[in-house]
Coordinates of N, CA and C in Angstrom, one line a residue:
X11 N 6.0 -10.5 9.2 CA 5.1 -11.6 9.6 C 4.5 -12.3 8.4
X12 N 4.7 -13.5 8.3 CA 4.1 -14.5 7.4 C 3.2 -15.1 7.3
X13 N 1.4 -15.2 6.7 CA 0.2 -15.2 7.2 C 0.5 -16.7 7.2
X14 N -0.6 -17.4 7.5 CA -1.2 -18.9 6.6 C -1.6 -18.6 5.6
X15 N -1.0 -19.7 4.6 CA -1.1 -19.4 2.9 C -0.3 -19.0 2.3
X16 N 0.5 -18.0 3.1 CA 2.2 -17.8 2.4 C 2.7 -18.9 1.7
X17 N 3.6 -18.8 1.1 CA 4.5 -20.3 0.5 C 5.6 -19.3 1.2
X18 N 6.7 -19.4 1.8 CA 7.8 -19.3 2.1 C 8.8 -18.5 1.6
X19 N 9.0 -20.0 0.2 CA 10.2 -19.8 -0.7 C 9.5 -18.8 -1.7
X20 N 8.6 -18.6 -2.1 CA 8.3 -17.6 -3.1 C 8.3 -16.4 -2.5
X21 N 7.9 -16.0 -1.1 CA 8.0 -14.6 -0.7 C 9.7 -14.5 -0.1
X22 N 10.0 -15.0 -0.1 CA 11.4 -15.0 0.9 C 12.3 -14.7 -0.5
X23 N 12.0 -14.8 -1.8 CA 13.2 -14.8 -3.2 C 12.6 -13.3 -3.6
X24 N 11.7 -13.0 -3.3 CA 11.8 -11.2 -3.4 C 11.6 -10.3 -2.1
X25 N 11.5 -11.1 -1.2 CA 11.9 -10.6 0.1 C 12.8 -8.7 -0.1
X26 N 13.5 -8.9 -0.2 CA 15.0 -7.9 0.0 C 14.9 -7.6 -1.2
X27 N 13.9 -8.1 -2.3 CA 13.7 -6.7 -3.5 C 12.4 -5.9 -3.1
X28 N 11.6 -6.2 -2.2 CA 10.5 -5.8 -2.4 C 11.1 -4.7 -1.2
X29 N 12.0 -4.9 0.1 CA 12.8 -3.6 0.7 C 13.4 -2.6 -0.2
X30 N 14.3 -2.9 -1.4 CA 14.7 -2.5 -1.7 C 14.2 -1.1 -2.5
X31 N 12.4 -1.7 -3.2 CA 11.6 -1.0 -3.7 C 11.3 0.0 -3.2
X32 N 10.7 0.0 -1.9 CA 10.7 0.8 -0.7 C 11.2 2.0 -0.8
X33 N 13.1 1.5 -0.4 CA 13.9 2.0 0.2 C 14.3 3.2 -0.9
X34 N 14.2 2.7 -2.1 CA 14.3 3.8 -3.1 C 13.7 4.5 -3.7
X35 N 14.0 5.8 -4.1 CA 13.0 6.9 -5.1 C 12.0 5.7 -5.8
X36 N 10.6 6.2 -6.3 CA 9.8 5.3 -7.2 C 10.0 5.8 -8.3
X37 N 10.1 5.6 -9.2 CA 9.8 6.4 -10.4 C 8.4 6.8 -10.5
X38 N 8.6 8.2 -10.7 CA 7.3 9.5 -11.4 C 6.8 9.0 -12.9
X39 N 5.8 8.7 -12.8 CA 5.2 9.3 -14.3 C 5.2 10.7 -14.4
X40 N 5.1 11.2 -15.5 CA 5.1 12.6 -16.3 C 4.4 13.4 -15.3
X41 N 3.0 12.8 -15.1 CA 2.1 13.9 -14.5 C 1.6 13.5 -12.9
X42 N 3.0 12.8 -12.6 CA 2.9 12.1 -11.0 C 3.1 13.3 -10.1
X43 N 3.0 12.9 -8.9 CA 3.1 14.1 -8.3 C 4.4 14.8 -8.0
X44 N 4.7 16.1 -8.0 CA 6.1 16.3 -7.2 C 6.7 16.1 -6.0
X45 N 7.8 16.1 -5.4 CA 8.6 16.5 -4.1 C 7.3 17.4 -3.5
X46 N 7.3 18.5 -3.7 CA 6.5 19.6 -2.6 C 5.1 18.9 -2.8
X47 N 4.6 18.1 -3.7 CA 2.9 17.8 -3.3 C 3.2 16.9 -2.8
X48 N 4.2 16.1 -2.9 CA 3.7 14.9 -2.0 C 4.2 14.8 -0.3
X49 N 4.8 16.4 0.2 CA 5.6 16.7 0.9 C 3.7 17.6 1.3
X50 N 3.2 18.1 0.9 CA 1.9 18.6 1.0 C 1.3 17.5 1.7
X51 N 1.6 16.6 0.8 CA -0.1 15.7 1.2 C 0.5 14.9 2.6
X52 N 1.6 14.9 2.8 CA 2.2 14.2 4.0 C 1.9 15.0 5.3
X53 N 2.1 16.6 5.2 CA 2.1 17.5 5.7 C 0.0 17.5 6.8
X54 N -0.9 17.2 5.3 CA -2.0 17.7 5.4 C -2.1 16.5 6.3
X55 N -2.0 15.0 5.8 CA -2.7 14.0 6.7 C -2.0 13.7 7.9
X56 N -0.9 14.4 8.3 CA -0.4 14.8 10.0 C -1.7 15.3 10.6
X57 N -1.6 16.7 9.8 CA -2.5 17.8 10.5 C -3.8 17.4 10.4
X58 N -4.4 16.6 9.6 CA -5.5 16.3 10.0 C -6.1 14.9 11.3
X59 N -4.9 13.8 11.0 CA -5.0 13.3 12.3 C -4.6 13.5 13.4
X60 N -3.6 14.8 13.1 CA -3.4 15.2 14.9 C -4.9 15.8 15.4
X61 N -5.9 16.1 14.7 CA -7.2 16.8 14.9 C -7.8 15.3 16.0
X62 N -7.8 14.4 15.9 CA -7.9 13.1 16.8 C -9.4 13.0 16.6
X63 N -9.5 13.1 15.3 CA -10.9 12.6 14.8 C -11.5 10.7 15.5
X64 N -12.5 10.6 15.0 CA -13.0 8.9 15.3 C -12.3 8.0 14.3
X65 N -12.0 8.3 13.5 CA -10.8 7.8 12.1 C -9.7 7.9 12.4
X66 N -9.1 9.0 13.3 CA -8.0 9.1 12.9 C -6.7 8.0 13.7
X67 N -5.3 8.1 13.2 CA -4.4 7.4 13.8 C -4.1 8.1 14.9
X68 N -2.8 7.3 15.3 CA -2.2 8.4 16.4 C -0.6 9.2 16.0
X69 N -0.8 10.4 16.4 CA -0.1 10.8 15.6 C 2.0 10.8 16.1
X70 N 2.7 10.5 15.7 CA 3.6 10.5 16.6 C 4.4 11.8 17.1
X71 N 5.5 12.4 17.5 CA 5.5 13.1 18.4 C 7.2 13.8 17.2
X72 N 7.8 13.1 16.7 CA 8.8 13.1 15.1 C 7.8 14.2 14.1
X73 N 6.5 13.0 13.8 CA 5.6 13.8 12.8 C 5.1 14.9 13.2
X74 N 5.1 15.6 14.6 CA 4.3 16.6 14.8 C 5.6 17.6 15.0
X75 N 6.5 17.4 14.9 CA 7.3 18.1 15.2 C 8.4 18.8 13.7
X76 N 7.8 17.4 13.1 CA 8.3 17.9 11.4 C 7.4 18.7 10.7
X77 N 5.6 18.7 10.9 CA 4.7 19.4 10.6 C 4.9 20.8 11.3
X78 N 5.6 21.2 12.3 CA 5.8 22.0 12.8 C 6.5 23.1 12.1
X79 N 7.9 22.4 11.6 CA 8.6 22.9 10.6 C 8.3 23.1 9.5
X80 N 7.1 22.5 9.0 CA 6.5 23.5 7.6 C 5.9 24.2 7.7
X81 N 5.3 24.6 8.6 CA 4.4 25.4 9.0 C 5.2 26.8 9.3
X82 N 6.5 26.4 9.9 CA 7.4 27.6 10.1 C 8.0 27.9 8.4
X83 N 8.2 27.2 7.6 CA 8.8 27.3 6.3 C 8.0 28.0 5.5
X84 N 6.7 27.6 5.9 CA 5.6 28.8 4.8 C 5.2 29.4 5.2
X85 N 5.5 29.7 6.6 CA 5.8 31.6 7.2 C 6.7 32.1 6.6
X86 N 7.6 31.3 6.4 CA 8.9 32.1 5.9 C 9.0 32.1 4.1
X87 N 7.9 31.7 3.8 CA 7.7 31.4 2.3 C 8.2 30.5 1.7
X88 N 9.0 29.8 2.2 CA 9.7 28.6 1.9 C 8.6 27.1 1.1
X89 N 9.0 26.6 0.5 CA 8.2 25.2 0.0 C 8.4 24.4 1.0
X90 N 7.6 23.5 1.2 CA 7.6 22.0 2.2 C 8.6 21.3 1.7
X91 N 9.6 20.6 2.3 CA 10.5 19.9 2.2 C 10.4 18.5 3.1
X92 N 10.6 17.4 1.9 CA 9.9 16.5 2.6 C 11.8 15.6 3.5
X93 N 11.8 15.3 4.6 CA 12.7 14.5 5.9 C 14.1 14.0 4.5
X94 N 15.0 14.6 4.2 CA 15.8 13.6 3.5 C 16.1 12.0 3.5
X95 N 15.8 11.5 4.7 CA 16.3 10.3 5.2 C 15.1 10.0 5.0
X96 N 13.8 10.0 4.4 CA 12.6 9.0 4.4 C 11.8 10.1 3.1
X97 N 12.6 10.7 2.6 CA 11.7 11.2 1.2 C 11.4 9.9 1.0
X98 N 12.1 8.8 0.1 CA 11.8 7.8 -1.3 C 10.6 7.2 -0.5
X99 N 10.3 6.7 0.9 CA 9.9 6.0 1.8 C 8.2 7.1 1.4
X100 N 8.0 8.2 1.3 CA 6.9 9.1 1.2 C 6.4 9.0 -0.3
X101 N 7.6 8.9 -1.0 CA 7.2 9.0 -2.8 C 6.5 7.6 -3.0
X102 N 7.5 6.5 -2.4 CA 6.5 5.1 -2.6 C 4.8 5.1 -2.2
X103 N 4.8 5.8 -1.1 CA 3.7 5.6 -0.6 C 2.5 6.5 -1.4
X104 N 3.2 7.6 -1.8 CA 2.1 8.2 -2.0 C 1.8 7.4 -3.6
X105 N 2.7 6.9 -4.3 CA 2.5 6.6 -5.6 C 1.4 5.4 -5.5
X106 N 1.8 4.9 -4.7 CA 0.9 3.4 -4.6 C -0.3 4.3 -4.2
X107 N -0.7 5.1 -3.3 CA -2.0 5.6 -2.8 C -3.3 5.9 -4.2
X108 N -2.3 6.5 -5.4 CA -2.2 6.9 -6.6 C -2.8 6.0 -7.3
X109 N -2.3 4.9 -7.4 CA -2.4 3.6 -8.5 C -3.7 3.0 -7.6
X110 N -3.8 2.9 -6.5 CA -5.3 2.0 -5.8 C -6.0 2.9 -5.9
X111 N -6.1 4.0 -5.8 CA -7.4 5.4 -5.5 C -7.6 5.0 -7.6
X112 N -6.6 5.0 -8.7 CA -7.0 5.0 -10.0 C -7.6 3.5 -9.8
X113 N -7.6 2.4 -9.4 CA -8.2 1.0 -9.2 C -9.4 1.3 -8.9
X114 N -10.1 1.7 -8.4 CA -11.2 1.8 -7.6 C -12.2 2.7 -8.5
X115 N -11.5 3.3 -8.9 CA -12.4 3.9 -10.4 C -13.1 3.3 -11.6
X116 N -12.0 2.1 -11.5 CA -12.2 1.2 -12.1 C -13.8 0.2 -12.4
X117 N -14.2 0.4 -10.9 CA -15.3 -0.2 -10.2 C -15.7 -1.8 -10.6
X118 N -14.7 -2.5 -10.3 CA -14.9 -3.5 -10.6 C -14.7 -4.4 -9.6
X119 N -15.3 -5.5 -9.4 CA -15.1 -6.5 -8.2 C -15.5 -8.2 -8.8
X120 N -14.7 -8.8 -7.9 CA -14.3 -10.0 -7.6 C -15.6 -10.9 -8.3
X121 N -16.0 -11.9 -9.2 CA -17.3 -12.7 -9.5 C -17.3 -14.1 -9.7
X122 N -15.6 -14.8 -9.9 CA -15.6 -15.9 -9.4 C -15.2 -16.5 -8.2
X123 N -15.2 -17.7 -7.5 CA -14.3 -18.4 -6.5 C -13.4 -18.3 -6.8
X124 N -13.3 -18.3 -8.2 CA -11.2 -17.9 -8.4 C -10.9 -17.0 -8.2
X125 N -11.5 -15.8 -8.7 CA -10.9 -14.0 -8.7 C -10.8 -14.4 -6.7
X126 N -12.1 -14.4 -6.0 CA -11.9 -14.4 -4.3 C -10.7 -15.0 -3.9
X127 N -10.5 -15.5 -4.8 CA -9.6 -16.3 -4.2 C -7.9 -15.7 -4.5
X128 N -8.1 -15.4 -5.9 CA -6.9 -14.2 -5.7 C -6.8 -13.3 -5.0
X129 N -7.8 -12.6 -4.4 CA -8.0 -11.5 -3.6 C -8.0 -12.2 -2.4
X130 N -7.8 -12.6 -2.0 CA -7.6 -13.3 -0.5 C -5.6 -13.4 -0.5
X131 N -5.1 -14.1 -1.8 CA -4.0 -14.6 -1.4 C -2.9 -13.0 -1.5
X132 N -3.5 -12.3 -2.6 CA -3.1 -10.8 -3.0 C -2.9 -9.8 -1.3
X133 N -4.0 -9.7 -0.7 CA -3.9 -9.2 0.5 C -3.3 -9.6 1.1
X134 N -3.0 -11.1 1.5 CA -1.6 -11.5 2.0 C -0.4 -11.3 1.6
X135 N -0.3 -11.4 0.4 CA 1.1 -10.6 0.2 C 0.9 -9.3 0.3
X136 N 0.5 -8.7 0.3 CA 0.5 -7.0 0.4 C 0.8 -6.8 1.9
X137 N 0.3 -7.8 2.4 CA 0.4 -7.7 4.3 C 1.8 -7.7 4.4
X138 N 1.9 -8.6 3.7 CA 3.9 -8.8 3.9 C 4.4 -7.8 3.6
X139 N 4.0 -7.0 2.6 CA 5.1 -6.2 1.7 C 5.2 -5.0 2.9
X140 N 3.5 -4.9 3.7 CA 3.9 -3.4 4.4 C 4.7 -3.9 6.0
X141 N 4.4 -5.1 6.4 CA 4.8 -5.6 7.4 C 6.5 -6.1 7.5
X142 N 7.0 -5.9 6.1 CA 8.2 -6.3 6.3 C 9.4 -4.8 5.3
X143 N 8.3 -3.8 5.4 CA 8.9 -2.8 4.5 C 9.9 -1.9 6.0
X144 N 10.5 -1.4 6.0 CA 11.8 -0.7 6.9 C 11.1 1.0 7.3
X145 N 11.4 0.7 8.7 CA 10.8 2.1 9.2 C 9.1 2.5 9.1
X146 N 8.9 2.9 10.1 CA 7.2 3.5 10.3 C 6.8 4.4 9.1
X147 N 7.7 5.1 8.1 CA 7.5 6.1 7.5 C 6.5 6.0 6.1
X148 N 6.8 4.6 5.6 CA 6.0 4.1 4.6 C 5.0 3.5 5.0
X149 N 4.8 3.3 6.3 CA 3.8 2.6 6.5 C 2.2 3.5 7.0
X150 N 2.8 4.4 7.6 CA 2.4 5.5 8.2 C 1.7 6.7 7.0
X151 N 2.3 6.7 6.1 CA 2.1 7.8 4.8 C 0.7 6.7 4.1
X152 N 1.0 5.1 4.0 CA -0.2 4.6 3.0 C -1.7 5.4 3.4
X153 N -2.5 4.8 2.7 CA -4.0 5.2 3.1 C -4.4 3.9 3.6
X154 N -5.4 4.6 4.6 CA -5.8 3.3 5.3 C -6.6 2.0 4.6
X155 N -6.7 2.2 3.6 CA -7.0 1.0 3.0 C -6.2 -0.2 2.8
X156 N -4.6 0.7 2.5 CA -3.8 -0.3 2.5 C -2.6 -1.2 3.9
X157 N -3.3 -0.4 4.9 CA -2.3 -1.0 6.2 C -2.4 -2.1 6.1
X158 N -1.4 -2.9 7.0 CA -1.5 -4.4 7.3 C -2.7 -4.8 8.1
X159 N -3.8 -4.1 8.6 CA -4.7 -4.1 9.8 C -5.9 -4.6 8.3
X160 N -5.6 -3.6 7.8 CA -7.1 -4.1 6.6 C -6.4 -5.1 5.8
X161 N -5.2 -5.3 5.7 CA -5.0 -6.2 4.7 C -5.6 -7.7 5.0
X162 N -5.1 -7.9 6.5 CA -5.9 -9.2 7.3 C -6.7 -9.5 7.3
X163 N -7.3 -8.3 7.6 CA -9.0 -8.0 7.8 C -9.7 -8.5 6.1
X164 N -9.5 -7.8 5.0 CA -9.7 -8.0 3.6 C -9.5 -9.9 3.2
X165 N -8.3 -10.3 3.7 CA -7.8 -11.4 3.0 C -9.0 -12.3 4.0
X166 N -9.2 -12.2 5.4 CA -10.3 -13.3 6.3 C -11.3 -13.2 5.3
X167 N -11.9 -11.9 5.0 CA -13.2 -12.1 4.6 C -13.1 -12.5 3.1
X168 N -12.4 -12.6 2.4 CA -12.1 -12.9 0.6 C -12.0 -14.3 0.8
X169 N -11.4 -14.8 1.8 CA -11.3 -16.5 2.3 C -12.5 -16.5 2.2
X170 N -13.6 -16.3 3.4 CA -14.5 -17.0 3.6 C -15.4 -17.3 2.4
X171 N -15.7 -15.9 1.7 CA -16.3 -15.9 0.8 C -16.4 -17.0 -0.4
X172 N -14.9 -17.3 -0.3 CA -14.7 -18.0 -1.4 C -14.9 -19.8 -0.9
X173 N -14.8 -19.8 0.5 CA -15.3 -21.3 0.8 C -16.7 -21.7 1.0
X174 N -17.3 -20.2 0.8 CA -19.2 -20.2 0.5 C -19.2 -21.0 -0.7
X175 N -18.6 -21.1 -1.1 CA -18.5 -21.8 -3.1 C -18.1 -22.9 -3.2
X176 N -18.8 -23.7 -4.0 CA -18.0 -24.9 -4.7 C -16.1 -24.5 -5.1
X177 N -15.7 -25.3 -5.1 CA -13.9 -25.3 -5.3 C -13.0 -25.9 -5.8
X178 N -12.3 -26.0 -6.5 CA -11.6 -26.5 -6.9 C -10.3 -26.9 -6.6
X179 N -9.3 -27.5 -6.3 CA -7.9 -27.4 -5.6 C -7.3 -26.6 -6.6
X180 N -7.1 -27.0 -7.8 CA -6.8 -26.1 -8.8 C -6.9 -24.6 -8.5
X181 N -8.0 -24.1 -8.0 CA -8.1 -23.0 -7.7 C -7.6 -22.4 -7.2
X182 N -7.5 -22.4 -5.9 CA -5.9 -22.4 -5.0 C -4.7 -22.3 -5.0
X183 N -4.7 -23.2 -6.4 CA -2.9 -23.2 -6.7 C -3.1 -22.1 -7.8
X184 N -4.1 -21.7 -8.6 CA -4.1 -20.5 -9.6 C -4.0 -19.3 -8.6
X185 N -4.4 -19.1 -8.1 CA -5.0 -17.9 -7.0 C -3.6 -17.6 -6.2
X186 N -3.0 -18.4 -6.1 CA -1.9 -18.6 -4.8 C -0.5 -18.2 -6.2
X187 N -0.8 -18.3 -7.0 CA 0.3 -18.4 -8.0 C 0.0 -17.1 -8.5
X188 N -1.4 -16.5 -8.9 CA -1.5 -15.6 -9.3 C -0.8 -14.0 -8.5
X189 N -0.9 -14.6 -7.5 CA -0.5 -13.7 -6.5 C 0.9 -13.5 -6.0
X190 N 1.4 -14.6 -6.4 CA 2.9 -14.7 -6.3 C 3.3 -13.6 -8.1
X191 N 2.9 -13.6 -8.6 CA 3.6 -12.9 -9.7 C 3.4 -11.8 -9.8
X192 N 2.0 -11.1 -9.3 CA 1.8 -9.8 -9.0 C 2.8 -8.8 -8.4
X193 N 3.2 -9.9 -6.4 CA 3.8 -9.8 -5.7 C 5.5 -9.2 -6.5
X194 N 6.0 -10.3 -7.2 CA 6.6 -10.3 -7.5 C 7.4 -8.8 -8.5
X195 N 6.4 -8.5 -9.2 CA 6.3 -7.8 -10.4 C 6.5 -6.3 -9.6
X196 N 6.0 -6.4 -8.2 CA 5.9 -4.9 -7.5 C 7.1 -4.8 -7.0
X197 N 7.7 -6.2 -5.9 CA 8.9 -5.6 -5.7 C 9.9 -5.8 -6.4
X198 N 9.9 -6.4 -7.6 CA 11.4 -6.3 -8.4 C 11.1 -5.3 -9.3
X199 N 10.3 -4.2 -9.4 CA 10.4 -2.9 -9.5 C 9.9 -3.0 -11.2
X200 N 9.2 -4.3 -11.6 CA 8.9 -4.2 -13.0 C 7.7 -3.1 -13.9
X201 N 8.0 -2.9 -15.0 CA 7.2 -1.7 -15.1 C 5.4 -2.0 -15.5
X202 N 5.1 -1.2 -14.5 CA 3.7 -1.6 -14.0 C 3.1 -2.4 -12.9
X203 N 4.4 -3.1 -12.5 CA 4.3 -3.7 -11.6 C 3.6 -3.5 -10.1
X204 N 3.7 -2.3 -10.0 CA 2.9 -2.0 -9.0 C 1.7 -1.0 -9.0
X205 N 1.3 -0.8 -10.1 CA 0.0 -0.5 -10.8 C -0.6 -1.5 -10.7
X206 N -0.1 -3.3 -11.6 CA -0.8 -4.3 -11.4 C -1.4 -4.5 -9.9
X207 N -0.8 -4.3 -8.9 CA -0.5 -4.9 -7.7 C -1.5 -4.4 -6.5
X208 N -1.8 -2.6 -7.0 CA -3.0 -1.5 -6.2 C -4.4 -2.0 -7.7
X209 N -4.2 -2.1 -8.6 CA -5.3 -2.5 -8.9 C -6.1 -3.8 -8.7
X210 N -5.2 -4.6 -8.3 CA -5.9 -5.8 -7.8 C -6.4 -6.2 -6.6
X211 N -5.7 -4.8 -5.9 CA -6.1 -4.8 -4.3 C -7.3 -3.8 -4.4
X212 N -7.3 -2.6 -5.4 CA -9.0 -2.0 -5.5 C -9.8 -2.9 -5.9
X213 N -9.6 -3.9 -6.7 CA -11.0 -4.7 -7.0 C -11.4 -5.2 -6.1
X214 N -10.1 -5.5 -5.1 CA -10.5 -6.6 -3.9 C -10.9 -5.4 -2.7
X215 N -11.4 -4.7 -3.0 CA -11.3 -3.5 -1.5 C -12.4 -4.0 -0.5

């Protein structure tokens, strides 16, 4: 789904790179996580939302049935092994979880109508990337900060903010461009590209 404010032709020319990102292993930094932690941490946030906390999701009936099987695997001493047909779909997600949880440390936030205004158009593409990424599996593994539910939610209120303000058209087209290259840089897999991409969505949180 394509919000208002999209441009079309710029999300539609990495469209099918930004699946493809997805669809494949992420590359590890050195001290990124492994297969079994991130097969852990997939493991742990089942088991904690099947608990049907006030937070929590709903859990599906696949996921409870795969947490089942680790559970039986480290009876048996076995390591967690994460679904072969949606490992890369788990490693993306958790990497990104990685790069916004290190954003946010950062502690920094939005101080002009321009920056709001990048953070407005930023959330919208990020809405696209999780809204048009393949299978429940990456979408389901992000942290809730980054679903498409808050991405909407984030980009209305970074709008409004920013039409509390004097404005410039200019600004718009910077903010709207700025966002297009971020975008860009995450799905055509460039390096850092999607470091840039969770850091500018933790400023914008």
């Amino acid at each position: 789904m394509i919000l208002s404010g999209v441009r079309p032709a710029a999300m539609l020319a990495v469209a099918g790179a930004a699946a493809a990102a997805i669809a494949r292993p992420a590359a590890q930094p050195e001290d990124g996580p492994s297969d079994e932690q991130v097969c852990e941490f997939r493991y742990t946030e089942i088991t904690l939302n099947a608990l049907s906390g006030p937070a929590s999701r709903e859990v599906g009936e696949d996921e409870l049935a795969w947490a089942r099987q680790q559970e039986e695997r480290k009876a048996r001493g076995e390591p967690c092994a994460l679904p072969e047909d949606t490992a890369a779909a788990f490693r993306e997600a958790t990497t990104l979880n990685a790069a916004f949880e290190a954003g946010t440390r950062l502690a920094l936030s939005p101080q002009t109508t321009g920056e709001r205004l990048i953070c407005a158009a930023v959330w919208n593409r990020w809405n696209y990337a999780v809204e048009s990424a393949p299978g429940e599996e990456f979408r389901q593994a992000l942290r809730r900060e980054l679903s498409a539910a808050n991405a909407v939610s984030r980009e209305g209120f970074w709008r409004k903010q920013a039409d509390k303000a004097a404005k410039r058209g200019d600004d718009r087209v910077e903010a709207e461009e700025k966002a297009d290259d971020l975008y860009a840089a995450y799905a055509n897999g460039e390096e850092r590209g999607a470091d840039r991409l969770m850091e500018w969505l933790a400023i914008c949180r």
